[in-house]
Coordinates of C-alpha atoms in Angstrom, one line a residue:
Chain A
M197 CA 0.0 0.0 0.0
T198 CA 1.4 3.4 -0.8
T199 CA 0.0 6.4 1.0
A200 CA -0.7 9.9 -0.2
R201 CA 2.0 10.7 -2.7
F202 CA 2.8 14.4 -2.2
P203 CA 3.7 14.4 1.5
R204 CA 5.8 11.3 1.1
V205 CA 7.8 12.7 -1.9
A206 CA 8.2 16.0 -0.1
T207 CA 9.6 14.3 3.0
L208 CA 12.0 12.3 0.9
V209 CA 13.2 15.4 -1.0
F210 CA 13.7 17.3 2.3
G211 CA 15.3 14.4 4.1
F212 CA 17.8 13.6 1.3
A213 CA 18.5 17.3 0.7
F214 CA 19.5 17.6 4.4
L215 CA 21.7 14.5 4.2
Y216 CA 23.4 15.4 0.9
A217 CA 23.5 19.2 0.6
P218 CA 26.4 19.7 3.0
I219 CA 28.5 17.0 1.1
A220 CA 27.5 18.5 -2.3
L221 CA 28.5 22.0 -1.2
L222 CA 31.9 20.8 0.0
V223 CA 32.6 19.0 -3.2
I224 CA 31.5 21.9 -5.4
Y225 CA 33.6 24.4 -3.5
S226 CA 36.7 22.2 -3.8
F227 CA 36.7 23.4 -7.4
N228 CA 36.5 27.0 -6.4
A229 CA 39.3 29.3 -7.8
S230 CA 39.1 31.6 -4.8
K231 CA 40.8 31.0 -1.5
L232 CA 37.6 32.2 0.2
V233 CA 35.7 29.0 0.8
T234 CA 32.1 30.3 0.5
V235 CA 32.4 32.8 -2.4
W236 CA 32.4 31.3 -5.9
A237 CA 35.1 32.7 -8.2
G238 CA 35.2 30.3 -11.1
F239 CA 36.2 26.7 -11.7
S240 CA 39.7 25.6 -10.9
T241 CA 41.6 22.4 -10.0
R242 CA 44.4 24.3 -8.3
W243 CA 43.6 22.9 -4.8
Y244 CA 43.9 19.4 -6.1
A245 CA 47.3 20.3 -7.6
S246 CA 48.5 21.8 -4.3
L247 CA 47.2 18.8 -2.5
F248 CA 49.6 16.5 -4.3
S249 CA 52.6 18.6 -3.4
N250 CA 51.6 18.5 0.3
T251 CA 54.0 15.8 1.3
A252 CA 52.9 15.7 5.0
L253 CA 49.3 15.1 4.0
I254 CA 50.3 12.3 1.6
A255 CA 52.5 10.7 4.2
S256 CA 49.6 10.7 6.6
A257 CA 47.3 9.2 4.0
K258 CA 49.8 6.4 3.5
I259 CA 49.9 5.7 7.3
S260 CA 46.1 5.7 7.5
L261 CA 45.7 3.3 4.6
Q262 CA 48.2 0.9 6.1
V263 CA 46.7 1.1 9.6
A264 CA 43.2 0.6 8.1
A265 CA 44.2 -2.4 6.0
I266 CA 46.2 -4.2 8.7
S267 CA 43.8 -3.5 11.5
A268 CA 40.8 -4.6 9.3
I269 CA 42.5 -8.0 8.6
I270 CA 43.0 -8.6 12.4
A271 CA 39.5 -7.4 13.1
T272 CA 37.9 -9.7 10.5
F273 CA 39.9 -12.7 11.8
N274 CA 39.0 -12.0 15.5
G275 CA 35.5 -11.0 14.6
T276 CA 34.9 -14.3 12.8
L277 CA 36.1 -16.3 15.7
A278 CA 34.0 -14.2 18.1
A279 CA 31.0 -14.6 15.9
F280 CA 31.3 -18.4 15.9
A281 CA 31.8 -18.3 19.7
L282 CA 28.6 -16.3 20.1
E283 CA 26.5 -18.1 17.6
R284 CA 27.7 -21.7 17.7
F285 CA 29.4 -22.5 21.0
G286 CA 26.3 -22.4 23.3
A287 CA 26.9 -21.7 27.0
F288 CA 30.3 -21.3 28.4
R289 CA 31.6 -19.8 31.6
T290 CA 31.9 -16.0 31.6
R291 CA 29.9 -15.9 28.3
S292 CA 28.2 -12.7 29.5
V293 CA 31.5 -11.0 30.0
F294 CA 32.5 -11.9 26.5
V295 CA 29.1 -10.7 25.1
G296 CA 29.5 -7.5 27.0
A297 CA 33.1 -7.0 25.7
I298 CA 31.9 -7.5 22.1
Y299 CA 28.9 -5.1 22.3
A300 CA 30.1 -2.4 24.7
P301 CA 32.7 -0.9 22.3
L302 CA 30.0 -0.3 19.7
V303 CA 28.4 2.4 21.9
I304 CA 31.0 3.5 24.5
P305 CA 32.3 7.0 23.7
E306 CA 35.5 6.8 21.8
V307 CA 37.2 9.1 24.3
I308 CA 36.9 6.4 27.0
L309 CA 38.3 3.7 24.7
G310 CA 41.2 5.9 23.6
L311 CA 42.0 7.0 27.1
S312 CA 42.0 3.4 28.4
L313 CA 44.2 2.2 25.6
L314 CA 46.7 5.0 26.2
L315 CA 46.8 4.1 29.9
I316 CA 47.5 0.4 29.2
F317 CA 50.3 1.3 26.7
V318 CA 51.9 3.6 29.2
A319 CA 51.6 1.1 32.0
L320 CA 53.1 -1.7 29.9
G321 CA 55.9 0.6 28.8
V322 CA 55.0 0.2 25.1
D323 CA 56.2 3.0 22.8
R324 CA 53.2 4.5 21.0
G325 CA 53.3 4.6 17.2
F326 CA 52.0 2.7 14.2
W327 CA 51.4 -0.6 15.9
T328 CA 49.6 0.8 18.9
I329 CA 47.1 2.5 16.5
V330 CA 46.7 -0.8 14.7
A331 CA 45.9 -2.5 18.0
G332 CA 43.5 0.2 19.1
H333 CA 41.7 0.1 15.8
A334 CA 41.6 -3.7 15.5
T335 CA 40.0 -3.8 19.0
F336 CA 37.0 -1.5 18.4
T337 CA 36.5 -2.6 14.7
M338 CA 36.5 -6.3 15.6
C339 CA 33.3 -5.8 17.5
F340 CA 31.6 -4.3 14.4
A341 CA 33.0 -7.2 12.3
A342 CA 31.7 -9.8 14.9
V343 CA 28.2 -8.3 14.6
V344 CA 28.2 -8.4 10.8
I345 CA 29.5 -11.9 10.6
R346 CA 27.3 -13.2 13.4
A347 CA 24.2 -12.0 11.5
R348 CA 25.3 -14.0 8.5
L349 CA 26.1 -17.1 10.5
A350 CA 22.6 -16.9 12.2
G351 CA 21.0 -16.9 8.8
M352 CA 23.0 -19.9 7.4
D353 CA 21.4 -23.3 6.8
R354 CA 23.2 -25.7 9.1
S355 CA 21.8 -28.8 7.4
L356 CA 24.4 -28.1 4.6
E357 CA 27.2 -28.6 7.1
E358 CA 25.6 -31.6 8.6
A359 CA 25.2 -33.1 5.1
A360 CA 28.9 -32.5 4.4
M361 CA 29.9 -34.2 7.7
D362 CA 27.5 -37.1 6.9
L363 CA 29.2 -37.5 3.6
G364 CA 32.6 -37.9 5.4
A365 CA 34.1 -34.4 5.3
G366 CA 36.1 -33.6 8.4
P367 CA 35.6 -30.3 10.3
V368 CA 38.4 -28.5 8.5
M369 CA 37.1 -29.7 5.1
T370 CA 33.5 -28.7 6.0
F371 CA 34.6 -25.3 7.1
A372 CA 36.7 -24.7 3.9
R373 CA 34.3 -26.1 1.4
V374 CA 30.9 -25.4 2.9
V375 CA 31.0 -22.7 5.6
L376 CA 33.6 -20.4 4.1
P377 CA 31.9 -19.9 0.7
Q378 CA 28.6 -19.0 2.4
L379 CA 30.4 -16.7 4.8
A380 CA 32.5 -14.9 2.2
P381 CA 30.2 -11.9 1.5
A382 CA 29.9 -11.2 5.2
L383 CA 33.7 -11.4 5.6
V384 CA 34.2 -8.9 2.8
S385 CA 31.6 -6.5 4.3
A386 CA 33.1 -6.9 7.7
W387 CA 36.6 -6.1 6.4
M388 CA 35.2 -3.1 4.5
L389 CA 33.4 -1.8 7.5
A390 CA 36.5 -2.2 9.7
F391 CA 38.7 -0.5 7.1
I392 CA 36.4 2.5 6.8
L393 CA 35.9 2.9 10.5
S394 CA 39.7 2.8 11.0
L395 CA 40.3 5.2 8.1
D396 CA 37.8 7.6 9.7
D397 CA 38.9 7.5 13.3
L398 CA 40.3 10.5 14.9
V399 CA 39.9 10.1 18.7
I400 CA 41.4 6.6 19.3
A401 CA 44.2 7.4 16.9
S402 CA 45.0 10.6 18.8
F403 CA 45.3 8.7 22.0
T404 CA 47.3 5.8 20.7
S405 CA 49.7 7.4 18.2
G406 CA 53.2 8.6 18.8
P407 CA 55.7 10.8 17.0
G408 CA 55.9 10.1 13.3
S409 CA 52.6 8.3 13.1
T410 CA 50.1 11.0 12.4
T411 CA 47.1 9.6 10.6
L412 CA 45.1 11.5 8.0
P413 CA 42.2 12.4 10.2
M414 CA 44.7 13.7 12.8
R415 CA 46.3 15.8 10.1
I416 CA 42.9 17.1 8.7
Y417 CA 41.7 17.8 12.2
S418 CA 44.7 20.0 13.1
Q419 CA 44.3 21.9 9.9
V420 CA 40.5 22.3 10.3
R421 CA 40.9 23.8 13.7
L422 CA 42.8 26.6 12.0
G423 CA 39.9 27.2 9.6
V424 CA 38.2 26.0 6.5
T425 CA 40.6 25.8 3.5
P426 CA 39.9 24.8 -0.1
E427 CA 42.7 22.3 0.1
I428 CA 40.9 20.4 2.9
N429 CA 37.8 20.5 0.6
A430 CA 39.8 18.9 -2.2
M431 CA 41.2 16.2 0.2
S432 CA 37.7 15.5 1.5
S433 CA 36.2 15.3 -2.0
L434 CA 38.8 12.7 -3.0
L435 CA 38.0 10.6 0.1
L436 CA 34.3 10.9 -0.6
A437 CA 34.8 9.8 -4.2
A438 CA 36.8 6.8 -3.0
V439 CA 34.1 5.7 -0.6
G440 CA 31.4 6.4 -3.1
L441 CA 33.1 4.3 -5.7
A442 CA 33.6 1.4 -3.2
L443 CA 29.9 1.6 -2.2
L444 CA 28.9 1.5 -5.9
I445 CA 31.1 -1.5 -6.6
S446 CA 29.8 -3.4 -3.6
A447 CA 26.2 -2.5 -4.6
I448 CA 26.7 -3.8 -8.1
A449 CA 28.4 -6.9 -6.9
S450 CA 25.6 -7.8 -4.5
R451 CA 23.0 -7.1 -7.2
K452 CA 24.8 -9.5 -9.5
R453 CA 25.0 -12.1 -6.8
D454 CA 21.3 -11.9 -6.1
S455 CA 20.2 -12.2 -9.7
Chain B
M102 CA 30.6 -32.4 27.9
P103 CA 30.6 -30.7 31.4
R104 CA 28.5 -27.7 31.8
G105 CA 30.3 -24.6 30.8
G106 CA 33.1 -26.6 29.2
L107 CA 34.2 -26.5 25.6
A108 CA 35.9 -28.9 23.3
R109 CA 39.6 -28.2 22.8
G110 CA 39.2 -26.8 19.2
R111 CA 36.4 -24.5 20.3
L112 CA 38.4 -23.4 23.4
S113 CA 41.3 -22.2 21.3
A114 CA 38.9 -20.5 18.8
L115 CA 37.4 -18.6 21.7
A116 CA 40.7 -17.9 23.4
I117 CA 42.0 -15.7 20.6
P118 CA 39.3 -13.0 20.4
Y119 CA 38.7 -13.3 24.2
G120 CA 42.3 -12.8 24.9
W121 CA 42.5 -9.9 22.5
L122 CA 39.5 -8.1 24.1
A123 CA 40.9 -8.9 27.6
L124 CA 44.2 -7.3 26.8
F125 CA 43.0 -4.3 24.8
F126 CA 39.5 -3.6 26.3
L127 CA 38.9 -5.2 29.7
A128 CA 42.3 -4.7 31.2
P129 CA 42.5 -1.1 30.0
L130 CA 39.1 -0.4 31.6
A131 CA 40.2 -2.0 34.8
L132 CA 43.3 0.2 34.7
V133 CA 41.1 3.3 34.2
A134 CA 39.2 2.3 37.3
K135 CA 42.5 1.8 39.2
I136 CA 44.0 5.1 38.1
S137 CA 40.8 7.0 39.0
L138 CA 41.7 5.9 42.6
S139 CA 45.2 7.3 42.3
K140 CA 46.7 10.6 43.2
S141 CA 47.8 13.1 40.5
I142 CA 51.5 13.8 40.6
I143 CA 53.9 15.6 38.4
A144 CA 55.9 12.7 37.0
Q145 CA 55.8 10.2 34.2
P146 CA 53.3 8.5 34.4
P147 CA 51.5 11.4 36.1
Y148 CA 49.8 9.4 38.8
E149 CA 50.6 7.5 42.0
P150 CA 50.7 4.7 43.0
A151 CA 52.0 3.0 39.8
F152 CA 52.1 -0.7 40.1
R153 CA 55.2 -2.6 38.8
A154 CA 55.8 -6.3 38.6
S155 CA 59.1 -5.8 40.5
D156 CA 57.2 -4.5 43.5
G157 CA 56.1 -8.0 44.5
L158 CA 52.9 -8.7 46.5
A159 CA 54.0 -6.9 49.6
G160 CA 54.8 -3.8 47.6
W161 CA 51.4 -4.0 45.8
L162 CA 49.5 -4.2 49.1
E163 CA 51.5 -1.3 50.4
K164 CA 50.6 0.8 47.4
A165 CA 47.0 -0.3 47.4
R166 CA 46.7 1.5 50.8
M167 CA 47.6 4.7 48.9
F168 CA 44.3 4.5 47.0
S169 CA 42.3 7.6 47.4
V170 CA 38.9 8.7 46.3
A171 CA 40.3 12.2 45.9
A172 CA 39.6 12.2 42.2
Y173 CA 36.0 11.4 42.7
R174 CA 35.6 13.9 45.5
G175 CA 37.3 16.3 43.1
L176 CA 34.6 15.6 40.4
G177 CA 31.9 16.4 42.9
E178 CA 33.5 19.6 43.9
D179 CA 34.7 20.7 40.4
P180 CA 31.8 22.6 38.9
L181 CA 33.3 22.0 35.5
Y182 CA 32.7 18.3 35.6
L183 CA 29.2 18.6 37.0
E184 CA 28.4 21.1 34.3
S185 CA 30.0 18.9 31.7
Y186 CA 27.8 16.0 32.6
L187 CA 24.6 18.0 32.7
S188 CA 25.2 19.9 29.5
S189 CA 26.3 16.8 27.7
L190 CA 23.1 15.0 28.7
A191 CA 21.1 18.0 27.7
I192 CA 22.8 18.5 24.3
A193 CA 22.6 14.8 23.5
G194 CA 19.0 14.6 24.7
V195 CA 17.8 17.6 22.6
S196 CA 19.8 16.3 19.6
T197 CA 18.2 12.8 19.9
L198 CA 14.7 14.3 20.1
L199 CA 15.3 16.4 17.0
A200 CA 16.9 13.5 15.2
L201 CA 13.8 11.4 15.9
L202 CA 11.6 14.2 14.5
V203 CA 13.6 14.2 11.3
A204 CA 14.3 10.5 11.1
Y205 CA 10.8 9.2 11.7
P206 CA 9.0 10.9 8.8
L207 CA 12.0 10.0 6.5
A208 CA 11.9 6.3 7.6
L209 CA 8.1 6.3 7.2
A210 CA 8.3 7.8 3.7
I211 CA 10.9 5.2 2.7
A212 CA 8.9 2.3 4.2
R213 CA 5.8 3.4 2.3
S214 CA 7.5 3.8 -1.0
D215 CA 7.3 1.4 -3.9
P216 CA 8.9 -1.9 -2.7
K217 CA 11.1 -1.9 -5.7
R218 CA 12.7 1.4 -4.7
R219 CA 12.8 0.9 -0.9
S220 CA 16.2 -0.8 -0.7
L221 CA 17.8 1.8 -2.9
L222 CA 16.3 4.7 -0.8
I223 CA 17.3 3.2 2.6
A224 CA 20.8 2.5 1.2
L225 CA 21.0 6.2 0.2
A226 CA 19.8 7.3 3.6
V227 CA 22.5 5.2 5.3
A228 CA 25.3 5.8 2.8
P229 CA 26.6 9.0 4.6
F230 CA 27.5 6.8 7.5
W231 CA 30.2 5.3 5.3
T232 CA 31.8 8.6 4.6
S233 CA 34.2 10.3 7.0
F234 CA 32.5 11.6 10.1
L235 CA 35.2 14.3 10.4
I236 CA 34.5 15.5 6.9
R237 CA 30.8 15.6 7.4
V238 CA 31.2 17.8 10.5
Y239 CA 33.7 19.9 8.7
A240 CA 31.2 20.6 5.9
W241 CA 28.9 22.3 8.4
I242 CA 31.5 24.9 9.4
A243 CA 31.3 26.5 5.9
I244 CA 27.5 26.4 6.1
L245 CA 27.0 27.8 9.6
K246 CA 29.8 30.5 9.7
D247 CA 28.8 34.1 10.0
E248 CA 29.8 34.6 6.3
G249 CA 28.7 31.0 5.5
F250 CA 26.3 29.5 3.0
L251 CA 23.3 29.6 5.3
N252 CA 23.6 33.3 6.1
H253 CA 24.4 34.2 2.4
A254 CA 21.2 32.4 1.4
L255 CA 19.0 33.9 4.1
M256 CA 20.3 37.4 3.4
A257 CA 19.9 37.0 -0.4
L258 CA 16.3 35.9 0.2
G259 CA 15.8 39.0 2.4
L260 CA 14.8 37.0 5.4
I261 CA 17.4 38.5 7.7
D262 CA 19.4 41.7 7.6
A263 CA 22.4 40.7 9.7
P264 CA 24.1 37.3 9.7
L265 CA 22.9 34.9 12.4
T266 CA 25.5 33.7 14.8
I267 CA 25.2 29.9 14.8
Y268 CA 28.7 28.7 14.4
A269 CA 30.6 28.3 17.7
T270 CA 27.4 28.0 19.7
N271 CA 25.5 25.0 21.2
V272 CA 22.9 25.3 18.3
A273 CA 25.7 24.4 15.9
V274 CA 26.7 21.5 18.0
V275 CA 23.1 20.2 18.1
I276 CA 22.8 20.6 14.3
G277 CA 26.1 18.7 13.8
I278 CA 25.0 15.9 16.1
V279 CA 21.6 15.5 14.5
Y280 CA 23.2 15.4 11.0
S281 CA 26.0 13.0 11.9
Y282 CA 23.9 10.5 13.7
L283 CA 20.8 10.6 11.5
P284 CA 21.6 7.3 9.6
F285 CA 21.8 5.5 13.0
V286 CA 18.3 6.6 13.8
V287 CA 16.7 6.1 10.4
L288 CA 17.8 2.5 10.0
P289 CA 16.2 0.9 13.1
I290 CA 13.0 2.9 12.7
Y291 CA 12.8 1.9 9.0
N292 CA 13.4 -1.8 9.9
S293 CA 10.5 -1.8 12.4
L294 CA 8.2 0.1 10.1
E295 CA 9.0 -2.1 7.1
K296 CA 8.1 -5.2 9.0
Q297 CA 4.6 -4.0 9.9
D298 CA 1.7 -5.7 8.2
A299 CA -0.3 -3.3 6.0
A300 CA -3.4 -5.4 6.9
L301 CA -3.3 -3.9 10.4
R302 CA -3.7 -0.4 9.1
E303 CA -6.5 -1.5 6.7
A304 CA -8.2 -3.2 9.6
A305 CA -8.0 0.0 11.6
A306 CA -9.4 2.0 8.7
D307 CA -12.2 -0.5 8.2
L308 CA -13.1 -0.1 11.9
G309 CA -13.5 3.7 11.3
A310 CA -10.1 5.1 12.3
G311 CA -8.9 8.1 10.3
P312 CA -5.3 8.2 9.0
L313 CA -4.2 10.2 12.1
A314 CA -5.8 7.8 14.6
T315 CA -4.4 4.9 12.7
F316 CA -0.9 6.4 13.0
W317 CA -1.2 7.1 16.7
K318 CA -2.9 3.9 17.7
V319 CA -1.2 1.4 15.3
T320 CA 1.8 2.5 13.3
L321 CA 3.6 4.5 16.1
P322 CA 3.2 2.0 19.0
L323 CA 4.3 -0.9 16.8
S324 CA 7.5 1.0 15.8
A325 CA 8.4 1.8 19.4
P326 CA 11.3 -0.8 19.6
G327 CA 12.9 0.8 16.5
V328 CA 12.5 4.3 18.0
I329 CA 14.0 3.2 21.3
A330 CA 16.9 1.4 19.6
G331 CA 17.6 4.4 17.3
A332 CA 17.4 6.8 20.2
L333 CA 19.8 4.8 22.3
L334 CA 22.2 4.1 19.5
M335 CA 22.5 7.8 19.0
F336 CA 22.2 9.2 22.5
I337 CA 24.9 7.1 24.2
P338 CA 27.8 8.0 21.9
A339 CA 26.5 11.5 21.5
V340 CA 26.9 12.2 25.2
G341 CA 30.6 11.5 25.0
E342 CA 31.1 13.2 21.6
F343 CA 34.4 15.1 21.2
V344 CA 34.8 16.0 17.6
I345 CA 31.5 17.9 17.1
P346 CA 31.6 20.1 20.1
D347 CA 35.3 20.8 19.4
L348 CA 34.8 21.8 15.8
L349 CA 31.3 23.4 15.8
G350 CA 31.0 24.5 19.4
G351 CA 32.3 27.7 21.1
S352 CA 34.6 28.1 24.0
D353 CA 31.5 28.0 26.3
T354 CA 30.3 24.7 24.8
I355 CA 31.2 22.3 27.6
M356 CA 30.8 18.6 27.0
I357 CA 32.2 15.7 29.0
G358 CA 34.2 14.2 26.1
R359 CA 36.0 17.5 25.6
T360 CA 36.5 18.1 29.3
M361 CA 38.2 14.7 29.7
W362 CA 40.3 15.2 26.5
N363 CA 41.5 18.5 27.9
D364 CA 42.2 17.1 31.4
F365 CA 44.2 14.3 29.7
F366 CA 46.2 16.2 27.1
E367 CA 46.4 19.7 28.5
N368 CA 46.1 19.6 32.3
R369 CA 47.7 16.1 32.4
D370 CA 45.4 15.2 35.3
W371 CA 45.0 11.5 34.5
P372 CA 43.2 10.5 37.8
A373 CA 40.5 13.2 37.2
A374 CA 40.0 12.2 33.6
S375 CA 39.8 8.5 34.6
A376 CA 37.3 9.2 37.3
G377 CA 35.3 11.2 34.8
A378 CA 35.4 8.3 32.4
I379 CA 34.2 5.8 35.1
V380 CA 31.3 8.0 36.1
L381 CA 30.3 8.5 32.4
L382 CA 30.4 4.7 31.8
I383 CA 28.1 4.1 34.8
L384 CA 25.7 6.8 33.5
L385 CA 25.7 5.2 30.0
V386 CA 25.7 1.5 30.8
G387 CA 22.5 1.9 33.0
P388 CA 20.2 2.6 30.0
I389 CA 21.8 -0.3 28.0
V390 CA 21.2 -2.8 30.8
W391 CA 17.6 -1.5 31.1
F392 CA 17.0 -1.8 27.4
E393 CA 18.5 -5.4 27.3
R394 CA 16.2 -6.5 30.2
R395 CA 13.2 -5.0 28.4
Q396 CA 14.2 -6.8 25.2
T397 CA 14.6 -10.2 26.8
K398 CA 11.3 -9.7 28.8
G399 CA 9.5 -8.8 25.5
Q400 CA 10.9 -11.9 23.9
G401 CA 9.8 -14.0 26.8
A402 CA 6.3 -12.7 26.5
Q403 CA 6.0 -13.5 22.8

């Protein structure tokens, strides 16, 4: 049943305008010739050019991409094991502690997570840098990965696994030939989610980073505090384009799979 | 298999993520609790007592006697912390209410759209979540500034003569929070609306209820779980928000995330920041436990 058309369409238009207008303005004004961010002075790509000569920004982008890729792999691995433990292992001692430790980081303010990680690294005498950021990111993103993979596991037909076992496949064989192919799409989306969350994180990175490991959000943040610049607009537009492209590819891939 | 026991393979599969979380989540939280009971000193690390393995058990017991609740007493006496909690709860509360007012109609409009277009529309509504949070907050600076897009547009339309001061106020913080967390609120509301059986609304209409009465008596109550889930998903992280008040707020915007950040990095008062974190955790975990209980009770009744 579709209800009255006009109010519905008007709501959709207003809602999506609110969601997308700020992003659209940011992208449009990244092509502004003027240094004044809110006054249009003609089309130009000069800010993109100056972006690529900003070596500090590029170095930070590299660090962020590396941290995100590595921490997302750890998060997907840990998240998969955690999802199996939650979905398939039944009751075990201290299960409620484990459940709490998986779900709490999803909502706990990042400042608390960052602060507690910094304290443990100081207490253990670990020098903060690249690997402490990886550990911090892998920790909070594994919880998101576990939720995504658990949802897929819950929807899987277990009779397929039982059939494989009945036909003589061992647990490893069953996992590799039956479970893994069914789980693969969830593993890919869990990795992507972990990658993007890591790439985006400012707070936990600020607490866990050390000298020489400034991530891209930390670099952007310190520049944004000084004011809006067209160069940041250009940087942001590139990041938005990359995420948009990734979303488009995954949407097309899932449509192909479904049909 | 004994109760609570696991086969060896499963035990090792559990030990890896459990061990990771114990090391990087549970132990750090325990440490925060411990440091909140320590005294602030000017040293590295800037708190006392600091436990070391070399102290031995006797040394640890000795140091445990040095525990003090000074940091907590300090929180109660420091008007900055009290004000931070109250204003964080107020800002997050107002933002959550406004977000529900924006998200509900949007979720309803999507849920009542052509089934063929629904999945595309909801994907579009959630897509901004995938883009950088920092960038989305940053985009609002250029809009809300005195010489920003909003003031330009309003003045060009002749609606105002002088620019409105929104940037660097609590209003800007609320707008930023509503905008950033909107996808979190739309999605659970949409999920609960989409599941509703249209036959219920038709039955209400057949029994003489107008569209408004049908909405109040059928649609809205049935979507309550989605509304509560969306509100909690947004409210809890919003209370501890740091980036939005820091970038969009003014110097008089006091929120607990920012206060703890400053105590940590600028004042280097780690015990105070730790005590602040523990109190905030207790404030926030309360509603989650309540919601969990409600959920399990609801499932038991069905």
